[in-house]
Short mmCIF file of C-alpha atoms in Angstrom, two decimals:
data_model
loop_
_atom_site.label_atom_id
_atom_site.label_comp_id
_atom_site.label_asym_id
_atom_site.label_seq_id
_atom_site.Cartn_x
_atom_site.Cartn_y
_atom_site.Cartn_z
CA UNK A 12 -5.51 31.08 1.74
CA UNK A 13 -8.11 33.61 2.29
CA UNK A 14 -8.31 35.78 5.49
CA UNK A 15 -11.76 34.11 6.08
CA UNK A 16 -10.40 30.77 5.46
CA UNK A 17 -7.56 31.60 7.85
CA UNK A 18 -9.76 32.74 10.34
CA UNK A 19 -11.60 29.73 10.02
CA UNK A 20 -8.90 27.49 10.36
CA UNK A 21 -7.64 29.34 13.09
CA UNK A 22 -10.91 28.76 14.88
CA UNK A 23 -11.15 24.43 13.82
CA UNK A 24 -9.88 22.71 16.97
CA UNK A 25 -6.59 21.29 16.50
CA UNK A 26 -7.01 17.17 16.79
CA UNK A 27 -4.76 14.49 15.91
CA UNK A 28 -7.48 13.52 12.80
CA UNK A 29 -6.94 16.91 11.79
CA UNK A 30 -2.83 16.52 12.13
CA UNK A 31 -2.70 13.29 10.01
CA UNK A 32 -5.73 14.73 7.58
CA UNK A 33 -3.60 17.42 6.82
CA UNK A 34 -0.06 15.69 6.76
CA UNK A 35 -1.70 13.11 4.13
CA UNK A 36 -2.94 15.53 1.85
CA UNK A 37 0.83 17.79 1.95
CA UNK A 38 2.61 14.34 1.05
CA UNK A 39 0.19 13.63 -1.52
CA UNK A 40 0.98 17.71 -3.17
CA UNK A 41 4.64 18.02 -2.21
CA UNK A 42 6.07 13.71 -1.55
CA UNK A 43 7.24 12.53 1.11
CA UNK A 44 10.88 13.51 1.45
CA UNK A 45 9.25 17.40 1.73
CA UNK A 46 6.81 16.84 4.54
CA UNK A 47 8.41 17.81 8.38
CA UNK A 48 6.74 18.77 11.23
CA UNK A 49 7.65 22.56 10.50
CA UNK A 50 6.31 22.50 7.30
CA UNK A 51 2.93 20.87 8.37
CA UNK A 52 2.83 23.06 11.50
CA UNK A 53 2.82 26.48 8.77
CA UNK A 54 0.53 24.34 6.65
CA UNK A 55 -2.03 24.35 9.60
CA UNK A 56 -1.22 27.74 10.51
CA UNK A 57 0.17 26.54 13.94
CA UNK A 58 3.34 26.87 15.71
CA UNK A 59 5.25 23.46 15.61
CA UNK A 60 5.14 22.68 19.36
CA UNK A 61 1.51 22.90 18.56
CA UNK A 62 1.75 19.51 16.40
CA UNK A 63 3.18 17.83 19.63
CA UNK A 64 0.05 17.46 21.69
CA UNK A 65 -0.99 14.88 18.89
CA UNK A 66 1.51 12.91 17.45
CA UNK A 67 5.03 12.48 19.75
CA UNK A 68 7.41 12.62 16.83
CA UNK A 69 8.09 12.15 13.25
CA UNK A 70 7.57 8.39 13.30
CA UNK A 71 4.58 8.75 15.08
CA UNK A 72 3.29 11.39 12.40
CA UNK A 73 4.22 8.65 9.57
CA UNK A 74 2.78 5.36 11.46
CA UNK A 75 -0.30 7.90 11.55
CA UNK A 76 -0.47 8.22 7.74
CA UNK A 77 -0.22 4.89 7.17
CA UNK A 78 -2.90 4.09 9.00
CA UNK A 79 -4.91 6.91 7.68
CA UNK A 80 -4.42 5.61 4.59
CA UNK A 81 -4.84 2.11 4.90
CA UNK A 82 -8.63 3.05 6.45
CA UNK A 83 -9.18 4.24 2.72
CA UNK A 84 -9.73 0.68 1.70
CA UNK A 85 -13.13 -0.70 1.22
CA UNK A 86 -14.37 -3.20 3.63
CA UNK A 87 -14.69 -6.75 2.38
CA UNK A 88 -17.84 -7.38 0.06
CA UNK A 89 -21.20 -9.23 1.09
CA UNK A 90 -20.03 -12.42 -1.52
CA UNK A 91 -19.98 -16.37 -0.96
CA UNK A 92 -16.79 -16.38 -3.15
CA UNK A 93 -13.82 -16.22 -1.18
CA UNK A 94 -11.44 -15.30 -4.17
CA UNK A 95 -13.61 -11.82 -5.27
CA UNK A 96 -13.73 -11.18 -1.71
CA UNK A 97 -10.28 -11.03 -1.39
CA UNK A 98 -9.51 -9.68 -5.20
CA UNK A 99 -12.01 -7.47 -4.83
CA UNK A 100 -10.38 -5.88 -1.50
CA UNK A 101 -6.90 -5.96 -2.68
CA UNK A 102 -7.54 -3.88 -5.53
CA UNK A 103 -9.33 -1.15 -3.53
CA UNK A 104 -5.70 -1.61 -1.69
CA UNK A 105 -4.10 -0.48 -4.46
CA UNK A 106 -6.24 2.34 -5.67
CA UNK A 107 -5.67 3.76 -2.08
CA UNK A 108 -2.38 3.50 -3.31
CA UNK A 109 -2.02 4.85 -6.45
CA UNK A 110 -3.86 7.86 -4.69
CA UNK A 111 -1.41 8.51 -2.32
CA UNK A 112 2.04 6.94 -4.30
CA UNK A 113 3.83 7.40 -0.86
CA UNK A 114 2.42 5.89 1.02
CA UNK A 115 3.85 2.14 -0.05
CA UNK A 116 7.69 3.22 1.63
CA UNK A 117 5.73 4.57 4.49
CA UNK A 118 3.89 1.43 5.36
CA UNK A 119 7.05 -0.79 4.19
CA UNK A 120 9.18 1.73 6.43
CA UNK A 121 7.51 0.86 9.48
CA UNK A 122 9.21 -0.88 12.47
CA UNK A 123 6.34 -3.09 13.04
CA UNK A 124 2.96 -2.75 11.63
CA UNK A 125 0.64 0.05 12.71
CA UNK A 126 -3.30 -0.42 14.55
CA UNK A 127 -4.77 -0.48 11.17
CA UNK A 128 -2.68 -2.26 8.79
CA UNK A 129 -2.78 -5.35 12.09
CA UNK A 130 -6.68 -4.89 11.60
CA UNK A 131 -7.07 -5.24 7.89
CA UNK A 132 -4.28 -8.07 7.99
CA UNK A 133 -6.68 -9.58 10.78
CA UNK A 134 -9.28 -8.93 7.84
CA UNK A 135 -7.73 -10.29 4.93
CA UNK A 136 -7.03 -13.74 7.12
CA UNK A 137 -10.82 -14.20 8.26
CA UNK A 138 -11.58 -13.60 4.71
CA UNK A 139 -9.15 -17.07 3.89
CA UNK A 140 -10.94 -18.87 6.69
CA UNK A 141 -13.83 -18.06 6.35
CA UNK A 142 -13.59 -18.97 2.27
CA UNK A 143 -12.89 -22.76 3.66
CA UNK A 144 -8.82 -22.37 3.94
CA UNK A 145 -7.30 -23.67 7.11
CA UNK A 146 -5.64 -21.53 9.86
CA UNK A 147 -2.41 -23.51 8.72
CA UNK A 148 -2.70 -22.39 4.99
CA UNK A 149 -4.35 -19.31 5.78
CA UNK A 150 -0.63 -18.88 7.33
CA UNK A 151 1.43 -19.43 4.48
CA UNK A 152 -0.96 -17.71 2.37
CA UNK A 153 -0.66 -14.78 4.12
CA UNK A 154 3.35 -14.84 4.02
CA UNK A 155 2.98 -15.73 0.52
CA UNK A 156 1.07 -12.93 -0.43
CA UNK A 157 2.90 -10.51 1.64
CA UNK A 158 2.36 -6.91 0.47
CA UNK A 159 0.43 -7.47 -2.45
CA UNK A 160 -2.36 -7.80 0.33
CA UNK A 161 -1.98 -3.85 0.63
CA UNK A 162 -1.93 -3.45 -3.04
CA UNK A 163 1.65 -3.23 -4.23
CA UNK A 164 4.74 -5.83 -4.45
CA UNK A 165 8.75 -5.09 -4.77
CA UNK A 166 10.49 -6.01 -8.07
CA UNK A 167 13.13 -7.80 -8.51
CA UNK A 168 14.71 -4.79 -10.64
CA UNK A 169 13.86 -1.46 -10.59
CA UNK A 170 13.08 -0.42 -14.20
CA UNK A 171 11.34 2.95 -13.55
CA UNK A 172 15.26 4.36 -15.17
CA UNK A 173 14.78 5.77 -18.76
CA UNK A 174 13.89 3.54 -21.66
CA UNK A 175 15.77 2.81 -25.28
CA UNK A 176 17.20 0.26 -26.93
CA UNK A 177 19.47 -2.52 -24.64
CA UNK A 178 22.78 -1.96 -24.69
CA UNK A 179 24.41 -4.26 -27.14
CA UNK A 180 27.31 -5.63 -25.02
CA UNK A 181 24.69 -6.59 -21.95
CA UNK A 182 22.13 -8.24 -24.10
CA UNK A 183 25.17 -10.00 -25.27
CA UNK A 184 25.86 -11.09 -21.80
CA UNK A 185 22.67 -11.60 -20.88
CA UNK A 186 20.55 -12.84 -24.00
CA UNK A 187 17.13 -13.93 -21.98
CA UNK A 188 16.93 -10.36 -19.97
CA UNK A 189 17.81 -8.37 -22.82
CA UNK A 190 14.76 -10.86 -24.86
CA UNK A 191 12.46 -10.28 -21.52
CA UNK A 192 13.05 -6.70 -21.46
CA UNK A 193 12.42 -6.25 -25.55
CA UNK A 194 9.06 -7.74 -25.34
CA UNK A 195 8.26 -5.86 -21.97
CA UNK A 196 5.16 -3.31 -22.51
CA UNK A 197 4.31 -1.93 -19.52
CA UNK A 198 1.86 1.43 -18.35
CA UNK A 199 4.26 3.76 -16.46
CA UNK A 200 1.38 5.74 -15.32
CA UNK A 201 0.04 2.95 -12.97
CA UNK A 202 3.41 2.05 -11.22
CA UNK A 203 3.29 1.79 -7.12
CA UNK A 204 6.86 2.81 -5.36
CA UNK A 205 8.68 2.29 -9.25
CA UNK A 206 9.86 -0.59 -11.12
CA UNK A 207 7.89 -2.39 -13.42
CA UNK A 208 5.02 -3.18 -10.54
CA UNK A 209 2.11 -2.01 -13.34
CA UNK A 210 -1.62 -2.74 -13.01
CA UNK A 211 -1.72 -5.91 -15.22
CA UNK A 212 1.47 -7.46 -13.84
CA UNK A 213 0.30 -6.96 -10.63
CA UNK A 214 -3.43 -8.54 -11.18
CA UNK A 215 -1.69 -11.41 -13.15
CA UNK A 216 0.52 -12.70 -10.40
CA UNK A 217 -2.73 -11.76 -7.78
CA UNK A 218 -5.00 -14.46 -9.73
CA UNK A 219 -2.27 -16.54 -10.29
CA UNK A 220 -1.72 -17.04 -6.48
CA UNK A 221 -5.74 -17.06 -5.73
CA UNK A 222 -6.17 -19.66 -8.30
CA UNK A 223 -2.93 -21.68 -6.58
CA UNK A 224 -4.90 -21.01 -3.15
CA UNK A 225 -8.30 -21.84 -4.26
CA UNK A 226 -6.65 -25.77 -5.78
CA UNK A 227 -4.39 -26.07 -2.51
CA UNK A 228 -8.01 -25.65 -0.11
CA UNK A 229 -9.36 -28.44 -2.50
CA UNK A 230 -6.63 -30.46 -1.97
CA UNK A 231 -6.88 -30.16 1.55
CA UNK A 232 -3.33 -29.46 1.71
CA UNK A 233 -0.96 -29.13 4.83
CA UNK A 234 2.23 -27.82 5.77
CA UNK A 235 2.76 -31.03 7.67
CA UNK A 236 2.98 -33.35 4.33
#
C-alpha cells in the first residue's frame, strides 16, 4: 500500500459495510481458516479493538460475510415461467459461490440462518407460489431442495482426494463404485466446498427436481394423500 493510499484509508470512516467488505475480500485472497480479527484489523490499518464497534465477535464477523455474500445474488427475473425463475436464480447462487469458494462452510456453519439468507429463502418460496405450487408443496420443496437453493449441495463422498486407477482389491469389493467411479468425468475447476459437486452434476439433479416439481403442481399433489 502506498502512503497516499494509506492516508486515504486512514481518513475512510470505519463502518461495519466497510468491516465485512474488507473481511470478504481477505477470505477470498488468503481462505478462510487465515482470516481473524487481528489480521483484518492490520488489513484495515486499524487497531483490533477498532473492529469491535461493528461486529461483536468472530461469529458475528462470519454471519456478516455470509450475508454479504448471499446479497451478491441476482434478484429473481421479470418471467411467467416459474422453473427459469427459480433456475435462473439458483445459478447466480452458485456463481456467487464459486467467487467466493468459502463461503459454502460459512453459510452451512451457521447456528441458524442469517437476515439475508431468511430473505432470499423468503424469495425463493414466493417464487414456488407464485409459479402455481401450494404453500404445502412449496414446503417440501423447499426441504427438498435444501442448499442447492444457495447454489451448492454435499456429496455423499468426498472425491476432491487425488485421482488414478481404483485400487484392485476395493473394486473387487465393491464392483458398481469402482464401475461408477471409472466412468466418472468430472471438471475439478468448478467444484463448490470439494467432492464431486461439479457444474453439470449439479444443474442435472437442479432440473431433475424442477421438472419433478413442475409434474407434482400439475398433479395437484398433497402431503395429505
Amino acid at each position: 500500500m502506498t502512503r497516499h493510499e494509506a492516508t486515504h484509508t486512514q481518513r475512510t470512516p470505519l463502518n461495519r459495510e466497510r468491516v465485512l467488505r474488507a473481511a470478504v475480500a481477505l477470505a477470498d485472497a488468503t481462505g478462510i481458516d487465515a482470516l481473524s480479527m487481528r489480521r483484518l484489523a492490520q488489513e484495515l490499518d486499524v487497531v483490533p479493538m477498532a473492529l469491535y464497534k461493528h461486529v461483536a465477535n468472530k461469529e458475528e464477523l462470519l454471519d456478516g460475510m455470509a450475508d454479504a455474500v448471499v446479497g451478491e445474488i441476482d434478484p429473481p427475473a421479470a418471467d411467467p415461467d416459474w422453473q427459469r425463475v427459480v433456475r435462473g436464480r439458483i445459478l447466480s447462487a452458485r456463481r456467487v459461490l464459486l467467487r467466493h469458494p468459502w463461503a459454502a462452510r460459512v453459510i452451512e456453519s451457521r447456528t441458524g440462518p442469517t437476515p439475508a439468507v431468511l430473505a432470499y429463502l423468503d424469495s425463493m418460496a414466493g417464487s414456488f407460489r407464485d409459479g402455481g405450487l401450494s404453500a404445502d408443496l412449496t414446503h417440501h420443496v423447499m426441504h427438498a431442495m435444501g442448499s442447492r437453493l444457495l447454489g451448492f449441495s454435499r456429496e455423499l463422498f468426498d472425491t476432491s482426494g487425488p485421482s488414478g486407477p481404483p485400487d484392485p482389491g476395493l473394486a473387487a469389493r465393491y464392483p458398481h463404485i469402482a464401475e461408477l467411479a471409472a466412468t466418472a468425468a468430472h471438471d475439478g475447476g468448478s467444484t463448490v466446498g470439494g467432492g464431486c459437486d461439479d457444474q453439470f452434476e449439479f444443474e442435472f439433479a437442479l432440473d431433475l427436481l424442477l421438472e419433478g416439481f413442475e409434474s407434482l403442481r400439475r398433479q395437484g399433489w398433497t402431503s395429505a394423500r
